[in-house]
Coordinates of C-alpha atoms in Angstrom, one line a residue:
M132 CA -176.4 175.1 -88.6
S133 CA -173.8 172.2 -87.9
K134 CA -171.1 171.8 -85.8
K135 CA -167.7 172.3 -87.3
K136 CA -165.1 169.6 -86.2
N137 CA -161.2 169.6 -85.8
I138 CA -160.2 167.7 -88.9
V139 CA -156.6 166.4 -88.2
Q140 CA -155.1 166.0 -91.8
P141 CA -152.7 162.7 -92.0
Q142 CA -150.6 164.7 -94.4
G143 CA -149.8 167.4 -91.5
G144 CA -150.9 169.9 -93.4
L145 CA -149.4 169.2 -97.1
V146 CA -151.4 170.0 -99.8
Y147 CA -149.3 169.5 -102.8
S148 CA -145.8 168.6 -103.7
T149 CA -144.2 168.5 -107.1
D150 CA -141.4 166.3 -106.1
P151 CA -142.0 162.9 -108.1
G152 CA -140.4 160.4 -105.7
F153 CA -141.9 162.3 -102.3
Q154 CA -142.9 160.0 -99.7
L155 CA -144.9 161.1 -96.4
P156 CA -143.0 160.3 -93.1
R157 CA -144.6 157.5 -91.9
H158 CA -145.0 158.1 -87.9
E159 CA -146.1 154.5 -86.3
M160 CA -146.5 154.4 -83.0
E161 CA -145.1 150.8 -81.0
E162 CA -147.6 149.5 -78.3
P163 CA -145.7 148.9 -75.2
D164 CA -145.0 145.2 -74.2
T165 CA -148.0 143.9 -71.6
L166 CA -146.4 144.2 -68.1
P167 CA -147.2 140.9 -66.0
P168 CA -150.2 141.3 -63.5
A169 CA -148.2 142.0 -60.5
Q170 CA -146.5 145.1 -62.1
Q171 CA -149.7 146.6 -63.6
K172 CA -150.8 149.2 -61.2
L173 CA -154.7 149.6 -62.2
S174 CA -157.2 152.0 -60.1
V175 CA -160.7 151.4 -60.0
R176 CA -163.1 154.3 -59.4
L177 CA -166.9 155.5 -60.2
D178 CA -167.4 158.1 -62.9
T179 CA -170.1 159.7 -64.3
R180 CA -169.0 162.1 -66.2
N181 CA -170.3 162.6 -70.0
R182 CA -172.9 159.5 -69.4
A183 CA -176.4 160.9 -68.8
G184 CA -176.2 160.6 -65.2
K185 CA -175.3 156.9 -65.3
V186 CA -172.7 155.5 -63.4
V187 CA -169.7 153.2 -64.6
S188 CA -166.9 151.5 -63.0
L189 CA -163.7 152.8 -64.6
V190 CA -160.5 150.8 -64.5
T191 CA -157.5 153.1 -65.9
G192 CA -153.3 152.6 -65.7
F193 CA -153.1 149.4 -67.7
V194 CA -149.6 149.4 -69.6
G195 CA -149.8 146.9 -72.6
K196 CA -150.8 146.1 -75.9
N197 CA -154.7 146.9 -76.6
E198 CA -155.8 143.4 -77.5
D199 CA -154.4 142.6 -74.1
L200 CA -156.6 145.6 -72.4
E201 CA -159.6 144.1 -74.3
A202 CA -159.2 140.5 -73.3
L203 CA -158.8 141.7 -69.7
G204 CA -162.2 144.2 -70.3
K205 CA -164.1 141.1 -71.4
K206 CA -163.1 138.9 -68.5
L207 CA -164.3 141.7 -66.3
K208 CA -167.7 142.0 -67.8
S209 CA -167.8 138.1 -67.5
F210 CA -166.9 138.2 -64.0
C211 CA -169.5 141.0 -63.0
G212 CA -172.4 140.1 -65.5
T213 CA -173.0 143.6 -66.9
G214 CA -172.0 145.6 -70.0
G215 CA -169.3 147.5 -71.0
S216 CA -166.4 148.7 -73.3
V217 CA -162.9 149.6 -73.7
K218 CA -162.1 153.0 -74.9
D219 CA -158.8 155.3 -74.8
G220 CA -156.9 152.9 -72.4
A221 CA -159.7 152.3 -70.2
I222 CA -161.7 149.8 -69.4
I223 CA -165.7 150.7 -68.5
I224 CA -168.0 148.6 -66.5
Q225 CA -171.6 149.3 -66.5
G226 CA -172.9 150.2 -63.0
D227 CA -171.1 150.3 -59.6
N228 CA -168.9 147.0 -59.6
R229 CA -165.9 148.5 -57.9
D230 CA -166.1 145.6 -55.6
K231 CA -166.3 143.2 -57.7
V232 CA -163.2 144.6 -60.1
L233 CA -160.9 144.8 -57.5
Q234 CA -161.8 141.6 -56.3
Y235 CA -161.1 139.9 -59.7
L236 CA -158.1 141.8 -60.2
Q237 CA -156.8 140.9 -56.8
K238 CA -157.7 137.1 -57.4
N239 CA -155.9 137.0 -60.8
G240 CA -152.5 138.8 -59.5
F241 CA -153.0 142.6 -60.3
T242 CA -151.9 145.5 -58.2
G243 CA -155.6 147.5 -58.1
S244 CA -156.5 150.4 -55.6
K245 CA -160.0 151.6 -55.0
K246 CA -160.8 155.3 -55.5
A247 CA -164.0 157.2 -54.3

């Protein structure tokens, strides 16, 4: 038996309309402008949830465009010499690299805090 997934319909539940000029309302979310590094308040913490016991360093709190978040994630992965990814507005760095991540953030003008 397969698991049922919650499927979100882009029409918002609309199945059929008889109006020939009907247009679906467009809901476009604007990305906020990226704040300068000095105004970013990032938190770095250790996380093992839903990762099969593997440890990752999680950087959260970034305010800005997704492209800038991905660029910061790429720089952090390169600096730490490990893999990682950017998902759901958070940067995931493999391993316990909180000290290195915090060092990079402070060196580049970000305001960061380390959490247990």
